[in-house]
Short mmCIF file of C-alpha atoms and ligand atoms in Angstrom, two decimals:
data_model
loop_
_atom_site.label_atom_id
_atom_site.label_comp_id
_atom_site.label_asym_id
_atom_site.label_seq_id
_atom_site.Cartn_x
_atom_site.Cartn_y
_atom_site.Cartn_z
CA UNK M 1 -155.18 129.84 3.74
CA UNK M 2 -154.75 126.76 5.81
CA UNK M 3 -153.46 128.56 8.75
CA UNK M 4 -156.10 130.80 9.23
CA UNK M 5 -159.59 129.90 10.54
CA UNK M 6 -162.85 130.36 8.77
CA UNK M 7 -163.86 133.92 8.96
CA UNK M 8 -166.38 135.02 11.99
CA UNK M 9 -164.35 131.67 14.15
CA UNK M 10 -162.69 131.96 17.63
CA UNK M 11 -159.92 129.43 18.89
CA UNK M 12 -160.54 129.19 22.81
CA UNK M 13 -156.71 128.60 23.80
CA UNK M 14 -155.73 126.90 26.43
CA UNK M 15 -154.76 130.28 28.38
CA UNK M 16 -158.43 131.14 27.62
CA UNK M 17 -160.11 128.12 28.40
CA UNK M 18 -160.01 128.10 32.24
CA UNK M 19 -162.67 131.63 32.05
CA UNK M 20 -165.01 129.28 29.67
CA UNK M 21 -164.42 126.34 32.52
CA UNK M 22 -165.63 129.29 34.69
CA UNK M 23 -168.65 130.54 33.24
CA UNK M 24 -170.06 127.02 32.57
CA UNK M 25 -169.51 125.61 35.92
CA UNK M 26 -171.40 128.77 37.37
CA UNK M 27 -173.98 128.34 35.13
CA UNK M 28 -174.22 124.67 35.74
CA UNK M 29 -174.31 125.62 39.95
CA UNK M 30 -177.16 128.08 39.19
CA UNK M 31 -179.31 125.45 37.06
CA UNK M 32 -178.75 123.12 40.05
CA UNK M 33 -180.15 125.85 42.22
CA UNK M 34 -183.21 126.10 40.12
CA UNK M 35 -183.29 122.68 39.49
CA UNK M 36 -183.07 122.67 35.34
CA UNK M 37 -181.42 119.67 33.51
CA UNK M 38 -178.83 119.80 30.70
CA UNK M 39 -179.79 118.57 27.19
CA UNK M 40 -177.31 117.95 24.96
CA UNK M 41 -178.99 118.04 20.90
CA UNK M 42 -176.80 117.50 17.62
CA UNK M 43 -175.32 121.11 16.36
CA UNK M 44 -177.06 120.14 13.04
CA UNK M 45 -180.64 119.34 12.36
CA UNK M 46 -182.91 119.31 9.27
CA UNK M 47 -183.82 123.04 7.79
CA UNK M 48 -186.99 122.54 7.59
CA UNK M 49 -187.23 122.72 11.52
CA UNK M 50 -185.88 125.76 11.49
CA UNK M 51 -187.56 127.51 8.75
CA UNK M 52 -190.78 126.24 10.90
CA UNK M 53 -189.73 126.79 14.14
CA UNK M 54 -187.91 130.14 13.93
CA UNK M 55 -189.99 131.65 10.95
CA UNK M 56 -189.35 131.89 7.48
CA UNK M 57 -189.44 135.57 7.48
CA UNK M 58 -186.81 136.16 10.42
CA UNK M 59 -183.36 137.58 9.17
CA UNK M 60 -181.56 134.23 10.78
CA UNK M 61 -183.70 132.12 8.73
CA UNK M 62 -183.42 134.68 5.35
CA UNK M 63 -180.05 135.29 5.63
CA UNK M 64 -177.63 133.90 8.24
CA UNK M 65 -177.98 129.83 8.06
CA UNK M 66 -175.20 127.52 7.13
CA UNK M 67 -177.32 125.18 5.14
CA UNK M 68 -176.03 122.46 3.06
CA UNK M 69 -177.02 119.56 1.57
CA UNK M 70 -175.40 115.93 2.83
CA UNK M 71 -174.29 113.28 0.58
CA UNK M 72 -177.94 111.80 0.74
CA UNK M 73 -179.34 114.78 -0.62
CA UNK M 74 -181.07 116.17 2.16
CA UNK M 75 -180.86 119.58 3.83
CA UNK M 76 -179.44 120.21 6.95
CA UNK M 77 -178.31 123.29 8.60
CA UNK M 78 -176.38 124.22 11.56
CA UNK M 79 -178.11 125.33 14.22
CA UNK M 80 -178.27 128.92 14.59
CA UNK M 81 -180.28 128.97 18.11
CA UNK M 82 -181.43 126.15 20.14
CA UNK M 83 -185.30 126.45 21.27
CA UNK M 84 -186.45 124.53 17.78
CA UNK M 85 -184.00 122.07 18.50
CA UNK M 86 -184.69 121.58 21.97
CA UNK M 87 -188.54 121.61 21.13
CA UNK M 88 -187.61 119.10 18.50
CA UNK M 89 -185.66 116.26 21.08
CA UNK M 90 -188.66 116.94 23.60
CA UNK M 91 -191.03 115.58 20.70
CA UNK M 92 -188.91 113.04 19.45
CA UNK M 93 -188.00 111.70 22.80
CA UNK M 94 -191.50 112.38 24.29
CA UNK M 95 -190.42 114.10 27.37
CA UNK M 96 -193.80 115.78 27.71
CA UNK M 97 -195.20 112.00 29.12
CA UNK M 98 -192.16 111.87 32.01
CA UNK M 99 -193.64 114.76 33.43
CA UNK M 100 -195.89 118.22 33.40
CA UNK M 101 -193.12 120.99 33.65
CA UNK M 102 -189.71 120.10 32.02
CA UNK M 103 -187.24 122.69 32.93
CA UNK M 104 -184.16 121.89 30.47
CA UNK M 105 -180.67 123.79 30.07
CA UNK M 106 -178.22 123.44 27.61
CA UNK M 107 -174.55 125.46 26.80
CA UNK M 108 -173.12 125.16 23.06
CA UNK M 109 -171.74 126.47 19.49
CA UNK M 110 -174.37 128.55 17.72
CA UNK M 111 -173.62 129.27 13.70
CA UNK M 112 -175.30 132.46 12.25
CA UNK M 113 -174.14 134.14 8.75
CA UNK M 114 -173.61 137.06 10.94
CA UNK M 115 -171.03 140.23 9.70
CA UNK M 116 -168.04 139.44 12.56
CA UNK M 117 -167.17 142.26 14.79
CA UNK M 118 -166.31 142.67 18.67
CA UNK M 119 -168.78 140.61 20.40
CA UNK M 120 -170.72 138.84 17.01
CA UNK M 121 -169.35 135.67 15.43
CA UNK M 122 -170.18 133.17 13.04
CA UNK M 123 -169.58 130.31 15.40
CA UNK M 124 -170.69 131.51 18.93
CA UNK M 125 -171.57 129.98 22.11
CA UNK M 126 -175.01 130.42 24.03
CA UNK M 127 -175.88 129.03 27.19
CA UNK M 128 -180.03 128.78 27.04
CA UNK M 129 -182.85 127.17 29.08
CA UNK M 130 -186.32 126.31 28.30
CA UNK M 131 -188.92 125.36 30.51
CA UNK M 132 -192.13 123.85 28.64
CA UNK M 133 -195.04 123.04 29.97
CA UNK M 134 -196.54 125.81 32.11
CA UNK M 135 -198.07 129.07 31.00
CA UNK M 136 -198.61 130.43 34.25
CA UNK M 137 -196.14 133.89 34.68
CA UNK M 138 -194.53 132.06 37.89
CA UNK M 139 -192.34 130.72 35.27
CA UNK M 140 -191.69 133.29 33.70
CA UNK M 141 -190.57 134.95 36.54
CA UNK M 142 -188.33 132.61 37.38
CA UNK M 143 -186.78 132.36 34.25
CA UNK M 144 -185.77 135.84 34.21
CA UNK M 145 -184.97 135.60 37.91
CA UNK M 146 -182.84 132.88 36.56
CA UNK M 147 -180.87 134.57 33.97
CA UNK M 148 -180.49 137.49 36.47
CA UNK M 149 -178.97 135.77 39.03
CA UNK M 150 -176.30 134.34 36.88
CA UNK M 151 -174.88 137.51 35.84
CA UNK M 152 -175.12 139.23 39.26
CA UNK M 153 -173.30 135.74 40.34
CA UNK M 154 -170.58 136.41 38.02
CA UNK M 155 -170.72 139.90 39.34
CA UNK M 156 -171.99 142.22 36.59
CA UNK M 157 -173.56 144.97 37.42
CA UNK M 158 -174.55 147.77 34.95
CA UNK M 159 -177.04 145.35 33.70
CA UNK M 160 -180.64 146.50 32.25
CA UNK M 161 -183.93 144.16 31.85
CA UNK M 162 -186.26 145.16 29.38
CA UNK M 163 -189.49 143.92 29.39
CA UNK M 164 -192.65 143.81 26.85
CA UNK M 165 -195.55 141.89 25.42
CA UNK M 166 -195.44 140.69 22.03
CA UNK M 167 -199.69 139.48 22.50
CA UNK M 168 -200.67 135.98 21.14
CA UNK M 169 -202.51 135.06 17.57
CA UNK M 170 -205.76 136.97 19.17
CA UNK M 171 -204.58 140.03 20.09
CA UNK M 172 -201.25 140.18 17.67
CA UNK M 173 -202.95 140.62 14.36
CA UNK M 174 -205.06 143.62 15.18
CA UNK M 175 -201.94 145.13 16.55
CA UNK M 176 -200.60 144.71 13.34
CA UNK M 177 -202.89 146.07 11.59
CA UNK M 178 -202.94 149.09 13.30
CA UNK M 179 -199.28 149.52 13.28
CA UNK M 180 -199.51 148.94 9.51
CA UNK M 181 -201.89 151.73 8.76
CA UNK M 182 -199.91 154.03 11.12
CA UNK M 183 -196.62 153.07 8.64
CA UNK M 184 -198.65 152.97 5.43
CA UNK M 185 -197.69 156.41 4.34
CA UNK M 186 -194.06 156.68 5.91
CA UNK M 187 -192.56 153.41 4.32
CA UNK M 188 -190.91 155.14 1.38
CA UNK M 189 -188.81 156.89 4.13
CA UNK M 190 -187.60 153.31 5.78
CA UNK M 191 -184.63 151.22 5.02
CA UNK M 192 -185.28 148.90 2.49
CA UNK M 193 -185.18 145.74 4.79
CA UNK M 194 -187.72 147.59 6.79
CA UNK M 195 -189.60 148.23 3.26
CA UNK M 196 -189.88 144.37 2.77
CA UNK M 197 -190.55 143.80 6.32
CA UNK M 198 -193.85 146.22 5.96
CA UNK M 199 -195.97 143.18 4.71
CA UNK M 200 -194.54 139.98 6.02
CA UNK M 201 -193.32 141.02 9.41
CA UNK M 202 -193.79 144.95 10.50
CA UNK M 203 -193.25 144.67 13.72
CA UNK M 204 -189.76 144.03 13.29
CA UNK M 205 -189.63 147.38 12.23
CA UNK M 206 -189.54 148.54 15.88
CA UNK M 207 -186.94 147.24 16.04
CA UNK M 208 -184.84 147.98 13.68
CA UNK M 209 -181.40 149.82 14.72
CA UNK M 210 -181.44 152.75 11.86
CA UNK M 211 -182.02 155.83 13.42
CA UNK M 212 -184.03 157.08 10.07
CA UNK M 213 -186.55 153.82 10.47
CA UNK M 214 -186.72 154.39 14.47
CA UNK M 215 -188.04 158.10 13.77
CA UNK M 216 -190.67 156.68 11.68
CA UNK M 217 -192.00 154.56 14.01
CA UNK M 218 -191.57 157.23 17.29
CA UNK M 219 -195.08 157.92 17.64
CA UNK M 220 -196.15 154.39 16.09
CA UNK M 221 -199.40 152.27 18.48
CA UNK M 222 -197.86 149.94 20.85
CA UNK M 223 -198.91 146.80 21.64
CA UNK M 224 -199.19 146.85 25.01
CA UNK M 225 -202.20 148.68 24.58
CA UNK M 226 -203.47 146.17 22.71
CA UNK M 227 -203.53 143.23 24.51
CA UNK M 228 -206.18 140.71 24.77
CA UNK M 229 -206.92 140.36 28.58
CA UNK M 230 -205.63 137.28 28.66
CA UNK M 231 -201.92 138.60 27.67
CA UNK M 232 -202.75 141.86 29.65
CA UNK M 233 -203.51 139.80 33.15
CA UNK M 234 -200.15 137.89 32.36
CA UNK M 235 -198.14 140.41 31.62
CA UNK M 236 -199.26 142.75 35.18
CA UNK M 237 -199.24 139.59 36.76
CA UNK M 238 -195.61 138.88 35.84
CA UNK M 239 -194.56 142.72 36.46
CA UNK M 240 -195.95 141.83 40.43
CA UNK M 241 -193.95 138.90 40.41
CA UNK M 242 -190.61 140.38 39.62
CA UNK M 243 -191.35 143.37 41.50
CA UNK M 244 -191.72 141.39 44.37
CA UNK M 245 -188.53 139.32 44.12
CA UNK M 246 -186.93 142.67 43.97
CA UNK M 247 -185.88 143.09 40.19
CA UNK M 248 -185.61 146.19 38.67
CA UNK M 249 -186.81 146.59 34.78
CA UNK M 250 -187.52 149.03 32.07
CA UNK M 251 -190.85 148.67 29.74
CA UNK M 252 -189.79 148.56 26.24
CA UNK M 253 -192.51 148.72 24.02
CA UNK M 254 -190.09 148.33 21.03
CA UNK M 255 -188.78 144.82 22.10
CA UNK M 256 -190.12 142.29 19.37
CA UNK M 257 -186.98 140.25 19.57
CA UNK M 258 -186.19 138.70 16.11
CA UNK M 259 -187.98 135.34 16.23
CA UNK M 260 -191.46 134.92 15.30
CA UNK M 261 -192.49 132.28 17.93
CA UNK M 262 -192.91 134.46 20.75
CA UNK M 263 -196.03 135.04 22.51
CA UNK M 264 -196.65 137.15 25.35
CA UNK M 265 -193.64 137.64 27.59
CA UNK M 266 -190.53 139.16 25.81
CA UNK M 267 -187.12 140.30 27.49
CA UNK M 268 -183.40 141.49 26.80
CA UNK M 269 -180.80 142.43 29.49
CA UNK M 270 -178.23 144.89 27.95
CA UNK M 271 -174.69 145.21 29.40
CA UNK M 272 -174.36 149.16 28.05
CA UNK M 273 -170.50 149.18 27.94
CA UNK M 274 -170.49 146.29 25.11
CA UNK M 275 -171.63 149.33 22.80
CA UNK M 276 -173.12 148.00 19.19
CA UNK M 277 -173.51 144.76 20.79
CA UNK M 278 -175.04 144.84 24.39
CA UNK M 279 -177.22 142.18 24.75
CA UNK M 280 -176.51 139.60 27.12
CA UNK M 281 -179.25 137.88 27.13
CA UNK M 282 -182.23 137.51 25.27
CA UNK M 283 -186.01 135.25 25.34
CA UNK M 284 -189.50 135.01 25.63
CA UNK M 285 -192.67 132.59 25.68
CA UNK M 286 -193.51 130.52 22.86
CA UNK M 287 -196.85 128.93 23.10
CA UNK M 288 -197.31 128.21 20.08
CA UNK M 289 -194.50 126.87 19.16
CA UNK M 290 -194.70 123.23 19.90
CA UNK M 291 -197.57 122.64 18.22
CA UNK M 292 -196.26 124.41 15.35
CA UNK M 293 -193.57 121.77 15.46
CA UNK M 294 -196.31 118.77 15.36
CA UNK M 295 -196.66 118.36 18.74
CA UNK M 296 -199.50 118.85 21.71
CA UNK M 297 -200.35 122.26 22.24
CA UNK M 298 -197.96 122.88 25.36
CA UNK M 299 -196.64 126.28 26.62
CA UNK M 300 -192.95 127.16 26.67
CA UNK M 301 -190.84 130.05 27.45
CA UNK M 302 -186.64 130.34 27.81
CA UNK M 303 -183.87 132.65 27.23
CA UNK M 304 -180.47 132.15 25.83
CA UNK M 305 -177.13 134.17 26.76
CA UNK M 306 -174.24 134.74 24.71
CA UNK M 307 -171.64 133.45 26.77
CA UNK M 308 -168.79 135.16 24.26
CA UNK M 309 -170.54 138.37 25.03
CA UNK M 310 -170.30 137.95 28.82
CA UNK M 311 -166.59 136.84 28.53
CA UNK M 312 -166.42 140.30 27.16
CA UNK M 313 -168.10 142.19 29.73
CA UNK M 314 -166.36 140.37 32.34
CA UNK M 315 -162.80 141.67 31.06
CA UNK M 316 -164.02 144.91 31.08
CA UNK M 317 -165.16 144.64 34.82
CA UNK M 318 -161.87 142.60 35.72
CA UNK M 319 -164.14 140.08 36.91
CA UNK M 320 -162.20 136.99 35.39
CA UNK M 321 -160.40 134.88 38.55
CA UNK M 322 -156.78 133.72 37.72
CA UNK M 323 -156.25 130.64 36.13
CA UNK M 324 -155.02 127.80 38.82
CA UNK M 325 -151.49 126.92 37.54
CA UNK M 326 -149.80 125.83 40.89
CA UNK M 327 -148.70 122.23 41.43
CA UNK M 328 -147.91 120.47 44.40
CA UNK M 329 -144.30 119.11 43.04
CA UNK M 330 -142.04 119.31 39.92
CA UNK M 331 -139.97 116.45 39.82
CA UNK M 332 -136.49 117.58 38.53
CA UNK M 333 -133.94 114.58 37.34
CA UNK M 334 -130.54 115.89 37.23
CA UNK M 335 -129.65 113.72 34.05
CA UNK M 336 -130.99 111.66 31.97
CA UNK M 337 -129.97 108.65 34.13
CA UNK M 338 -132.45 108.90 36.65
CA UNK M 339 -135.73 109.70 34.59
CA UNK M 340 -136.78 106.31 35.38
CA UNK M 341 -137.03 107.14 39.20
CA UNK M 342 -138.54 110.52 38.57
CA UNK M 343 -141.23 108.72 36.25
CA UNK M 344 -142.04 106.29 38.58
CA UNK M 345 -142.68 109.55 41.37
CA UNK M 346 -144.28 111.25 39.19
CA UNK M 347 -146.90 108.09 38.56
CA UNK M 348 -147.11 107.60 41.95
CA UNK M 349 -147.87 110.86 43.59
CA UNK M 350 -150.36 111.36 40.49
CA UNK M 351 -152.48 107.95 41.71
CA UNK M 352 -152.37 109.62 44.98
CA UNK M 353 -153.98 112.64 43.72
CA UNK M 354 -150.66 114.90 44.13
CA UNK M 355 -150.57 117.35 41.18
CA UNK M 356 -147.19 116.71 39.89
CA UNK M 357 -145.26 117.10 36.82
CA UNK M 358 -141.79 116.47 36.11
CA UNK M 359 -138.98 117.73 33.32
CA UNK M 360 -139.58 115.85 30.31
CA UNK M 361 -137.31 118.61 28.36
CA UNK M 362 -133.83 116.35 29.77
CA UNK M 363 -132.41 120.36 30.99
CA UNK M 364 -130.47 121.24 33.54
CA UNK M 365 -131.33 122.07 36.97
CA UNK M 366 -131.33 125.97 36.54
CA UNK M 367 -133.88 125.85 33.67
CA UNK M 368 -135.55 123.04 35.86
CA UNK M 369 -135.68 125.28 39.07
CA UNK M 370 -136.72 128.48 36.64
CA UNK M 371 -140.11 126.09 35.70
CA UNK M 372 -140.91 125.05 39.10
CA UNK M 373 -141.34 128.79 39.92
CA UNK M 374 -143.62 129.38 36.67
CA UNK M 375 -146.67 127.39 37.97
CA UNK M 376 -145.30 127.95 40.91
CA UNK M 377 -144.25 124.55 42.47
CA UNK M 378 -144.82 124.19 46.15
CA UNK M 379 -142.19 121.71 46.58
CA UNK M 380 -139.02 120.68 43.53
CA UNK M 381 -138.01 117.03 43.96
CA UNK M 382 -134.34 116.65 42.88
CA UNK M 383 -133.08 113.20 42.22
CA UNK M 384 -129.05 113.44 41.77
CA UNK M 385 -127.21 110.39 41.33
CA UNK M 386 -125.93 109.96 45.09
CA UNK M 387 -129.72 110.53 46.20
CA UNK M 388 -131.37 108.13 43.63
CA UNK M 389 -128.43 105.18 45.24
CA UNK M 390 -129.89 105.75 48.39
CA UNK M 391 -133.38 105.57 47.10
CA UNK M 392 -133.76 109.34 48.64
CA UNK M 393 -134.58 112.94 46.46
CA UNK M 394 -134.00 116.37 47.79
CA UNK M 395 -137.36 117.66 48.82
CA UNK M 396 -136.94 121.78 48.26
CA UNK M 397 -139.86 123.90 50.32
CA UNK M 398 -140.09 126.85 47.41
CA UNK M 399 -141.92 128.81 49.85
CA UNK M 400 -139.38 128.68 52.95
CA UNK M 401 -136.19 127.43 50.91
CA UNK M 402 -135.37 124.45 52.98
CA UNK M 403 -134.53 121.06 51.62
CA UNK M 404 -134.11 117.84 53.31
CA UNK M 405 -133.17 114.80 52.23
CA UNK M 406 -136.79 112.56 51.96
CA UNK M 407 -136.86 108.95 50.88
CA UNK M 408 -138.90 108.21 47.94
CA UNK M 409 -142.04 106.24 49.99
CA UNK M 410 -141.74 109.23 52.24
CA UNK M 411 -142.40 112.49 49.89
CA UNK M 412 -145.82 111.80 49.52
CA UNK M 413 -146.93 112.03 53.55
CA UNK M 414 -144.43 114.79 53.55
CA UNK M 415 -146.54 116.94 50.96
CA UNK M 416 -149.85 115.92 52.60
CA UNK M 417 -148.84 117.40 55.68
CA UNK M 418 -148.00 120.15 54.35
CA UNK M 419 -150.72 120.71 52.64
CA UNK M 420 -152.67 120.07 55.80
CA UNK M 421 -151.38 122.83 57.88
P1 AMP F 1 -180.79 135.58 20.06
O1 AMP F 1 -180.91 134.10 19.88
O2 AMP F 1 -180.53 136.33 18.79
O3 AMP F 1 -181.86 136.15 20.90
O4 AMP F 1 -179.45 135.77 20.88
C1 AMP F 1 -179.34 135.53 22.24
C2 AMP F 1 -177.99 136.02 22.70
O5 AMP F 1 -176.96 135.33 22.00
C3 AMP F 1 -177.74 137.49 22.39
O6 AMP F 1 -178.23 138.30 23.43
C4 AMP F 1 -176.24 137.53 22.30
O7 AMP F 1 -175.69 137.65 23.60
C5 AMP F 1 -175.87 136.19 21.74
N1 AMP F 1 -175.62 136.25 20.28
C6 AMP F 1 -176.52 136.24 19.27
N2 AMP F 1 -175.92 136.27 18.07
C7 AMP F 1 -174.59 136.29 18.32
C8 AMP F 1 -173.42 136.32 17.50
N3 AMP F 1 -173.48 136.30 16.17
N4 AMP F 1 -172.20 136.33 18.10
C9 AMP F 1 -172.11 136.32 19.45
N5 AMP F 1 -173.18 136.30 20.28
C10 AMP F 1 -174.39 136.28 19.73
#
């Protein structure tokens, strides 16, 4: 159907639009705060980054990519996160030279073969940030501090930060083995995704939403135990750090997240009264991940936020500000005759930064009044034909109902002074 859009896609409409404006100018205030640039990378990029740089065994990589192959016979797919990408232009573009910590932030459509419901799309929108190049937990810290300021800014509260360790490549594989032999005899009882993700990737099975898989692995080793001492001192140093900046979080040893680049530090903050699909916000380190990518071994960690999912939360907490409709003046020209003065108003008091619109509908001056009131109009211009000889309009005050006859050079120091007091 050529009036429908592609299933799992959102118009933004132009009554919508001014809550997106919202959201990305607060974000944009808070990165200023924190001092993180924007990056701005193509929504497409070869596969094979991806199937690198987010694992081959994730479920976005096995199932949910829009791949396809170009007219030069190579395969490209639309970006279903952003970190490989953004790892990818800091490579390419060598950013790791200009200097030691880059601290990068970036706000655009996401694509994931995902089943749409409330709150998950095919085409979605994350605001993310990455900050590569230090592996102390100061940064992590702030990068949660980060992501929890912006939604306290926007004023959700109800929020929860969960908090684990997924280890490194020393301390991850004995983990796994451990958790393997603790599943060894229970898999016939999980899901079957779970079943294939026994031998490629069991620690996904923590996570896993089916309440038969999650009884399985109740009693299951966790990794936090486990840690090397390296990953141990960073994660009780990080747990200091946000203690002492006053945030509040919950341990979760079951948070694996679904990518397999993480190392070390992984988080979630849930907005509980999204249901099904609470998280906010989700991210982690990824040390390894740049030199899986080709590049020098350099640290990284960052967190992306599904801004649709916000939106959503923000309804429900009537947090969203009215949309600014009002204009300064609506030019109304009582006939067709004089639409060449009330164009050449209308240009004027626009170069002088006077929001302005006038009727280009040619209706009379009921409907004409009628729109002023719907932005609402501080002030109706009304250019009759007696007025328009004597190069004058009939100023109207919508607030205090007086008129007075203005000349045209005059209107605009009229409205400024208003506007003044
Ligand atoms: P992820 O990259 O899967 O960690 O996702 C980060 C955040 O993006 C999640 O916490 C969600 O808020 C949002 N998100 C992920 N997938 C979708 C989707 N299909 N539709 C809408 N938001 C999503």
């Amino acid at each position: 159907m050529l009036v429908t859009g592609p299933r799992g896609t959102k118009d933004i409409l132009p009554a919508a639009s001014s809550n997106w404006q919202y959201i990305e100018k607060t974000v944009r205030d808070i990165c200023r705060l924190y001092l993180y640039k924007e990056i701005r990378t193509p929504v497409f990029e070869h596969t094979e980054l991806f199937l690198r740089g987010i694992g081959e065994t994730t479920d976005i990589v096995e199932k949910e990519m829009y791949t396809f192959t170009d007219r030069g016979e190579r395969s490209l797919t639309l970006r279903p996160e952003n970190t490989a990408a953004v790892v990818r232009s800091f490579l390419e573009n060598k950013l790791y030279a200009e200097t030691l910590l880059n601290k990068l932030f970036y706000i655009g459509p996401m694509f994931r073969y995902d089943r749409p419901q409330a709150g998950r799309y095919r085409q979605f929108h994350q605001f993310g940030i990455e900050a590569l190049g230090s592996k102390g937990p100061a940064i992590d810290a702030e990068v949660i501090m980060l992501a929890v300021q912006l939604l306290k800014k926007l004023g959700l509260d109800d929020l929860h930060l969960y908090l684990n360790s997924v280890g490194c490549p020393e301390c991850r594989p004995v983990y796994r083995e451990k958790l393997q032999s603790y599943l060894q005899e229970k898999t016939s009882n999980l899901c079957t995704d779970c079943q294939s993700r026994f031998d490629r990737n069991p620690m996904r099975i923590l996570d896993c939403k089916k309440e038969k898989c999650a009884e399985q692995s109740q009693g299951a080793p966790q990794i936090v135990d486990c840690l090397c001492d390296e990953c141990s001192e960073h994660f009780s140093q990080l747990k200091e750090l946000l203690t002492l900046a006053g945030v509040e979080f919950t341990l979760n040893p079951r948070l694996v997240r679904g990518l397999d680049y993480y190392t070390k530090t992984a988080f979630e903050i849930q907005y509980a009264p999204l249901g099904a699909q609470s998280a906010v916000c989700g991210g982690g380190r990824y040390d390894g991940l740049v030199a899986e990518c080709g590049g020098p071994s350099t640290p990284g960690i960052g967190f992306a936020v599904g801004i649709e999912r916000i939106l959503l939360a923000l309804e429900k907490q009537n947090l969203l500000p009215e949309a600014a409709n009002a204009i300064d003046v609506f030019i109304a020209p009582m006939g067709t005759a004089m639409q060449g003065m009330a164009f050449a108003l209308l240009c004027n008091l626009r170069e002088n930064s006077i929001t302005a619109e006038m009727d280009f509908m040619e209706k009379g001056i009921k409907w004409q009044m009628k729109q002023a009131n719907k932005y609402p109009a501080r002030f109706v211009a009304i250019i009759g034909e007696d007025e328009a000889a004597q190069g004058k309009v009939m100023l109207k005050n919508m607030q205090t109902g007086v008129q007075e006859l203005v000349d045209v050079n005059e209107i605009q120091q009229k409205i400024q002074l208003d506007m003044e007091d």
